[in-house]
């Protein structure tokens, strides 16, 4: 079926696949200093944000990604008081992080302020924690922020970036991971969106190899459904300075004071067991 202009389609040429959403209208388009941002109103997925032609966030399914980028790592760390988010301009990850009472400081370092300003306008439900006194939003390059960070300052670093191209390219290499490791405390954990287990196993392996060379000792790649992203199957890779990834604050997770739509303490345990497809390739 030829899709007309009433559809937004992201083509994944390399894998011979595409994902389309039926749209009512384009609400916004601008070229910022860093990237092209589009916002659409869709028929069934609410609002849709696109950056440089790639799907970023939709009203309907962002909970999968934002919950799984934040709750597993935060319930794994013994005391996640200081959290750094690199990227995450739509503020969905920040909102989930701030649901944790242990978090005393959540700094979000997003290179492009326009992403956040447009999210405030079109995804206000993702931004309703931005004024939490524990939140601090900074609009600078995450690479420089981490390089300049105080050694051992953070408990958790969440890298919620775009794909490894453009401004995010440097967020997927050994030098950056070395800086992250230095900025993390002794129980520190890094978690990074690591693309599709179906399409990008080589990238995931390269990320983990670079993290290992940077001095991280233990790794785990969680997988979860994410309809909006290529293949509909996504991942987040955790790396710890020491072997803390099997530590699970299970009781706190079970008794959490906030609702989630995908994450649960049972789901946490399952997601920490790497699928055979990944385990077969990764160390
Ligand atoms: N969930 C989306 C995904 O997996 O593709 C990512 C969400 S968020 C919109 C990604 C953000 O990373 C973008 O807003 C982009 O501006 C930001 N970003 C890219 N490179 C960055 C860098 N070097 N420092 C800080 N933020 C960066």
CSV table of C-alpha atoms and ligand atoms in Angstrom, one decimal:
chain,number,residue,atom,x,y,z
A,1,UNK,CA,0.0,0.0,0.0
A,2,UNK,CA,1.6,3.3,-1.0
A,3,UNK,CA,1.6,5.5,2.0
A,4,UNK,CA,0.5,9.1,1.2
A,5,UNK,CA,1.4,12.3,2.9
A,6,UNK,CA,-0.9,11.4,5.7
A,7,UNK,CA,1.7,9.1,7.1
A,8,UNK,CA,5.1,9.8,8.8
A,9,UNK,CA,7.6,7.0,7.8
A,10,UNK,CA,11.0,6.3,9.2
A,11,UNK,CA,12.9,4.1,6.7
A,12,UNK,CA,15.6,1.8,8.1
A,13,UNK,CA,17.3,1.2,4.7
A,14,UNK,CA,20.1,-0.9,6.1
A,15,UNK,CA,17.6,-3.5,7.4
A,16,UNK,CA,15.0,-3.2,4.8
A,17,UNK,CA,12.3,-2.1,7.2
A,18,UNK,CA,10.2,1.0,7.9
A,19,UNK,CA,7.9,2.2,10.6
A,20,UNK,CA,4.9,4.5,9.9
A,21,UNK,CA,2.4,6.4,11.9
A,22,UNK,CA,-0.7,8.0,10.5
A,23,UNK,CA,-0.6,11.7,11.2
A,24,UNK,CA,-3.3,14.4,11.4
A,25,UNK,CA,-0.9,17.3,10.8
A,26,UNK,CA,2.6,18.5,11.3
A,27,UNK,CA,2.6,20.9,14.2
A,28,UNK,CA,6.2,22.2,14.1
A,29,UNK,CA,9.4,22.1,12.3
A,30,UNK,CA,12.7,23.9,12.9
A,31,UNK,CA,16.4,23.6,12.2
A,32,UNK,CA,18.2,24.2,15.5
A,33,UNK,CA,22.0,24.8,15.9
A,34,UNK,CA,22.3,21.0,16.2
A,35,UNK,CA,19.5,19.2,14.4
A,36,UNK,CA,16.2,19.3,12.6
A,37,UNK,CA,13.2,18.8,14.9
A,38,UNK,CA,9.7,18.0,13.7
A,39,UNK,CA,6.6,17.5,15.8
A,40,UNK,CA,3.4,15.8,14.5
A,41,UNK,CA,0.0,15.1,15.8
A,42,UNK,CA,-0.9,11.5,15.0
A,43,UNK,CA,-4.2,9.7,14.8
A,44,UNK,CA,-3.4,7.0,17.4
A,45,UNK,CA,0.0,7.7,19.1
A,46,UNK,CA,-0.6,11.2,20.3
A,47,UNK,CA,2.2,13.7,19.6
A,48,UNK,CA,5.4,12.5,17.8
A,49,UNK,CA,8.8,14.1,17.9
A,50,UNK,CA,11.3,13.5,15.2
A,51,UNK,CA,15.0,14.5,15.2
A,52,UNK,CA,16.9,14.5,11.9
A,53,UNK,CA,14.3,12.1,10.5
A,54,UNK,CA,14.5,9.6,13.4
A,55,UNK,CA,11.6,8.9,15.8
A,56,UNK,CA,12.4,10.2,19.3
A,57,UNK,CA,9.3,10.1,21.4
A,58,UNK,CA,5.5,9.5,21.1
A,59,UNK,CA,2.9,10.2,23.7
A,60,UNK,CA,1.6,6.7,23.5
A,61,UNK,CA,4.6,4.5,23.9
A,62,UNK,CA,7.4,6.5,25.5
A,63,UNK,CA,6.7,4.9,28.9
A,64,UNK,CA,8.4,1.7,27.8
A,65,UNK,CA,11.7,3.4,27.1
A,66,UNK,CA,11.7,5.9,30.0
A,67,UNK,CA,10.8,3.3,32.6
A,68,UNK,CA,13.4,0.9,31.5
A,69,UNK,CA,16.1,3.5,31.1
A,70,UNK,CA,15.6,4.5,34.8
A,71,UNK,CA,14.1,2.0,37.2
A,72,UNK,CA,16.3,-1.0,36.7
A,73,UNK,CA,19.5,1.0,37.2
A,74,UNK,CA,18.1,2.9,40.1
A,75,UNK,CA,16.9,-0.2,41.9
A,76,UNK,CA,20.2,-1.9,41.2
A,77,UNK,CA,22.4,0.9,42.8
A,78,UNK,CA,22.5,0.6,46.6
A,79,UNK,CA,22.0,4.4,47.2
A,80,UNK,CA,21.4,6.4,44.0
A,81,UNK,CA,21.6,9.9,45.4
A,82,UNK,CA,23.2,11.8,42.5
A,83,UNK,CA,22.1,11.0,39.0
A,84,UNK,CA,23.3,12.5,35.7
A,85,UNK,CA,21.3,12.2,32.5
A,86,UNK,CA,23.1,12.9,29.3
A,87,UNK,CA,20.7,13.9,26.5
A,88,UNK,CA,17.1,13.1,27.5
A,89,UNK,CA,15.8,16.5,26.3
A,90,UNK,CA,12.2,15.4,26.2
A,91,UNK,CA,12.5,15.1,30.0
A,92,UNK,CA,10.7,11.7,30.2
A,93,UNK,CA,13.7,10.0,31.8
A,94,UNK,CA,14.2,12.8,34.3
A,95,UNK,CA,10.5,12.4,35.4
A,96,UNK,CA,11.0,8.7,36.1
A,97,UNK,CA,14.3,9.3,37.9
A,98,UNK,CA,12.7,11.9,40.2
A,99,UNK,CA,10.0,9.3,41.3
A,100,UNK,CA,12.8,7.8,43.4
A,101,UNK,CA,13.0,9.3,46.9
A,102,UNK,CA,16.7,8.3,47.3
A,103,UNK,CA,17.5,10.7,44.4
A,104,UNK,CA,18.7,14.0,45.9
A,105,UNK,CA,20.1,15.5,42.7
A,106,UNK,CA,19.1,14.8,39.1
A,107,UNK,CA,21.1,16.8,36.6
A,108,UNK,CA,20.0,16.7,32.9
A,109,UNK,CA,22.6,17.8,30.4
A,110,UNK,CA,21.0,18.2,27.0
A,111,UNK,CA,23.0,19.9,24.2
A,112,UNK,CA,19.9,21.3,22.4
A,113,UNK,CA,17.6,23.5,24.6
A,114,UNK,CA,15.0,23.6,21.8
A,115,UNK,CA,14.3,19.9,22.3
A,116,UNK,CA,13.2,20.6,25.9
A,117,UNK,CA,11.3,23.8,25.0
A,118,UNK,CA,9.3,21.9,22.4
A,119,UNK,CA,8.8,19.0,24.8
A,120,UNK,CA,7.4,21.4,27.3
A,121,UNK,CA,4.9,22.6,24.6
A,122,UNK,CA,3.9,19.2,23.1
A,123,UNK,CA,4.7,16.7,25.8
A,124,UNK,CA,3.9,18.6,29.0
A,125,UNK,CA,3.2,15.3,30.8
A,126,UNK,CA,6.9,14.4,30.4
A,127,UNK,CA,8.0,17.8,31.8
A,128,UNK,CA,5.8,18.1,34.9
A,129,UNK,CA,8.8,17.2,37.2
A,130,UNK,CA,11.1,19.8,35.7
A,131,UNK,CA,10.5,22.2,38.6
A,132,UNK,CA,11.3,19.6,41.2
A,133,UNK,CA,13.9,21.2,43.5
A,134,UNK,CA,16.2,18.2,43.0
A,135,UNK,CA,16.2,18.7,39.2
A,136,UNK,CA,18.8,20.8,37.4
A,137,UNK,CA,18.6,21.3,33.6
A,138,UNK,CA,21.7,22.3,31.7
A,139,UNK,CA,22.0,22.9,28.0
A,140,UNK,CA,25.6,22.0,27.1
A,141,UNK,CA,27.5,19.2,25.4
A,142,UNK,CA,27.4,16.1,27.6
A,143,UNK,CA,30.9,15.2,26.4
A,144,UNK,CA,32.4,18.3,28.0
A,145,UNK,CA,30.2,18.1,31.1
A,146,UNK,CA,31.5,14.6,31.9
A,147,UNK,CA,35.1,15.4,31.1
A,148,UNK,CA,34.9,18.3,33.6
A,149,UNK,CA,32.9,16.4,36.3
A,150,UNK,CA,34.3,16.0,39.8
A,151,UNK,CA,35.8,12.5,40.2
A,152,UNK,CA,33.4,10.1,42.0
A,153,UNK,CA,30.6,12.6,42.1
A,154,UNK,CA,27.7,10.6,40.5
A,155,UNK,CA,26.1,7.3,41.6
A,156,UNK,CA,24.3,6.8,38.3
A,157,UNK,CA,24.9,8.2,34.8
A,158,UNK,CA,22.1,7.6,32.3
A,159,UNK,CA,23.0,8.3,28.6
A,160,UNK,CA,19.6,8.9,26.9
A,161,UNK,CA,21.1,10.2,23.6
A,162,UNK,CA,20.2,10.0,20.0
A,163,UNK,CA,21.8,7.4,17.7
A,164,UNK,CA,25.7,7.4,17.5
A,165,UNK,CA,25.8,10.0,14.7
A,166,UNK,CA,25.9,13.8,14.8
A,167,UNK,CA,26.2,15.3,18.3
A,168,UNK,CA,25.8,11.9,19.9
A,169,UNK,CA,28.6,10.2,18.1
A,170,UNK,CA,31.2,10.9,20.8
A,171,UNK,CA,28.9,9.4,23.5
A,172,UNK,CA,29.7,5.9,22.2
A,173,UNK,CA,33.5,5.6,22.6
A,174,UNK,CA,36.2,4.6,25.1
A,175,UNK,CA,37.4,8.2,25.9
A,176,UNK,CA,33.9,9.2,26.9
A,177,UNK,CA,33.4,6.0,28.9
A,178,UNK,CA,36.7,6.7,30.7
A,179,UNK,CA,35.4,10.1,31.7
A,180,UNK,CA,32.1,8.6,32.9
A,181,UNK,CA,34.0,6.0,35.0
A,182,UNK,CA,36.0,8.8,36.6
A,183,UNK,CA,32.9,10.8,37.4
A,184,UNK,CA,31.2,7.8,39.0
A,185,UNK,CA,31.5,6.8,42.7
A,186,UNK,CA,32.8,3.3,43.7
A,187,UNK,CA,29.3,1.6,43.3
A,188,UNK,CA,28.7,3.7,40.2
A,189,UNK,CA,26.6,2.4,37.3
A,190,UNK,CA,26.4,3.7,33.8
A,191,UNK,CA,23.4,2.9,31.6
A,192,UNK,CA,23.1,3.8,28.0
A,193,UNK,CA,20.4,3.4,25.3
A,194,UNK,CA,22.1,0.7,23.1
A,195,UNK,CA,19.8,0.5,20.1
A,196,UNK,CA,18.1,-2.7,18.8
A,197,UNK,CA,19.2,-6.2,19.8
A,198,UNK,CA,17.8,-7.4,16.5
A,199,UNK,CA,19.6,-4.9,14.3
A,200,UNK,CA,22.6,-3.6,16.2
A,201,UNK,CA,24.3,-6.5,18.0
A,202,UNK,CA,27.7,-5.4,16.6
A,203,UNK,CA,27.2,-1.9,18.0
A,204,UNK,CA,26.2,-3.3,21.4
A,205,UNK,CA,29.3,-5.5,21.4
A,206,UNK,CA,31.5,-2.5,20.4
A,207,UNK,CA,30.0,-0.4,23.1
A,208,UNK,CA,30.7,-3.1,25.8
A,209,UNK,CA,34.2,-3.6,24.5
A,210,UNK,CA,34.8,0.2,24.7
A,211,UNK,CA,33.3,0.3,28.2
A,212,UNK,CA,35.6,-2.6,29.2
A,213,UNK,CA,38.7,-0.9,27.8
A,214,UNK,CA,37.6,2.2,29.8
A,215,UNK,CA,37.8,0.1,33.0
A,216,UNK,CA,34.2,-0.9,33.6
A,217,UNK,CA,34.1,-4.4,35.0
A,218,UNK,CA,30.5,-5.8,34.7
A,219,UNK,CA,27.9,-5.4,31.9
A,220,UNK,CA,24.3,-6.2,31.3
A,221,UNK,CA,22.2,-5.5,28.3
A,222,UNK,CA,18.5,-5.2,29.1
A,223,UNK,CA,15.9,-5.5,26.3
A,224,UNK,CA,12.4,-4.3,26.1
A,225,UNK,CA,9.7,-3.6,23.4
A,226,UNK,CA,9.7,-0.1,21.9
A,227,UNK,CA,7.3,0.1,18.9
A,228,UNK,CA,8.6,3.6,17.8
A,229,UNK,CA,12.2,2.5,17.2
A,230,UNK,CA,13.6,0.4,14.4
A,231,UNK,CA,12.6,-3.3,14.8
A,232,UNK,CA,10.3,-2.4,17.7
A,233,UNK,CA,12.8,-4.1,20.1
A,234,UNK,CA,15.2,-1.9,22.0
A,235,UNK,CA,17.9,-2.2,24.7
A,236,UNK,CA,19.8,-0.4,27.5
A,237,UNK,CA,23.3,-1.5,28.4
A,238,UNK,CA,24.5,-1.2,32.0
A,239,UNK,CA,28.1,-1.1,33.1
A,240,UNK,CA,29.4,-1.0,36.6
A,241,UNK,CA,32.9,-0.1,38.1
A,242,UNK,CA,32.6,-3.0,40.4
A,243,UNK,CA,30.4,-6.1,40.3
A,244,UNK,CA,27.2,-4.5,41.6
A,245,UNK,CA,24.8,-5.3,38.8
A,246,UNK,CA,23.3,-8.3,40.5
A,247,UNK,CA,22.5,-6.2,43.6
A,248,UNK,CA,18.7,-5.5,43.5
A,249,UNK,CA,16.8,-3.5,46.1
A,250,UNK,CA,13.9,-5.9,45.5
A,251,UNK,CA,11.9,-4.9,48.5
A,252,UNK,CA,12.0,-1.2,47.6
A,253,UNK,CA,11.1,-2.1,44.0
A,254,UNK,CA,8.2,-4.3,45.1
A,255,UNK,CA,6.9,-1.6,47.5
A,256,UNK,CA,7.5,1.4,45.2
A,257,UNK,CA,5.3,4.4,45.9
A,258,UNK,CA,4.6,5.2,42.2
A,259,UNK,CA,2.8,3.5,39.4
A,260,UNK,CA,4.5,2.1,36.3
A,261,UNK,CA,3.0,0.6,33.1
A,262,UNK,CA,5.8,-1.7,32.1
A,263,UNK,CA,8.5,-1.9,34.8
A,264,UNK,CA,7.9,-4.2,37.8
A,265,UNK,CA,10.2,-6.0,40.3
A,266,UNK,CA,9.5,-9.2,38.4
A,267,UNK,CA,10.2,-7.6,35.1
A,268,UNK,CA,13.4,-6.2,36.6
A,269,UNK,CA,14.7,-9.7,37.4
A,270,UNK,CA,13.8,-11.0,34.0
A,271,UNK,CA,15.3,-8.0,32.1
A,272,UNK,CA,18.6,-8.5,33.9
A,273,UNK,CA,18.9,-11.9,32.3
A,274,UNK,CA,20.4,-11.3,28.8
A,275,UNK,CA,18.5,-12.9,26.0
A,276,UNK,CA,20.4,-15.8,24.3
A,277,UNK,CA,20.8,-13.8,21.1
A,278,UNK,CA,22.9,-11.3,23.0
A,279,UNK,CA,24.5,-13.6,25.5
A,280,UNK,CA,25.8,-15.7,22.5
A,281,UNK,CA,27.7,-12.7,21.1
A,282,UNK,CA,28.6,-10.7,24.2
A,283,UNK,CA,31.3,-11.6,26.7
B,1,LIG,N1,14.9,8.1,23.3
B,1,LIG,C1,15.6,8.7,22.2
B,1,LIG,C2,16.4,7.7,21.4
B,1,LIG,O1,16.6,6.6,22.0
B,1,LIG,O2,16.8,8.0,20.3
B,1,LIG,C3,16.5,9.8,22.7
B,1,LIG,C4,15.7,10.9,23.4
B,1,LIG,S1,16.4,12.4,23.6
B,1,LIG,C5,15.4,13.4,22.5
B,1,LIG,C6,18.0,12.3,22.8
B,1,LIG,C7,18.7,13.6,23.0
B,1,LIG,O3,20.2,13.5,23.0
B,1,LIG,C8,18.4,14.7,22.0
B,1,LIG,O4,17.6,15.7,22.5
B,1,LIG,C9,19.8,15.3,21.6
B,1,LIG,O5,19.8,16.7,21.5
B,1,LIG,C10,20.7,14.8,22.8
B,1,LIG,N2,22.1,14.8,22.5
B,1,LIG,C11,22.7,14.3,21.4
B,1,LIG,N3,24.1,14.4,21.6
B,1,LIG,C12,24.3,15.0,22.8
B,1,LIG,C13,25.4,15.5,23.5
B,1,LIG,N4,26.7,15.3,23.0
B,1,LIG,N5,25.3,16.0,24.7
B,1,LIG,C14,24.0,16.2,25.2
B,1,LIG,N6,22.9,15.8,24.6
B,1,LIG,C15,23.0,15.2,23.4
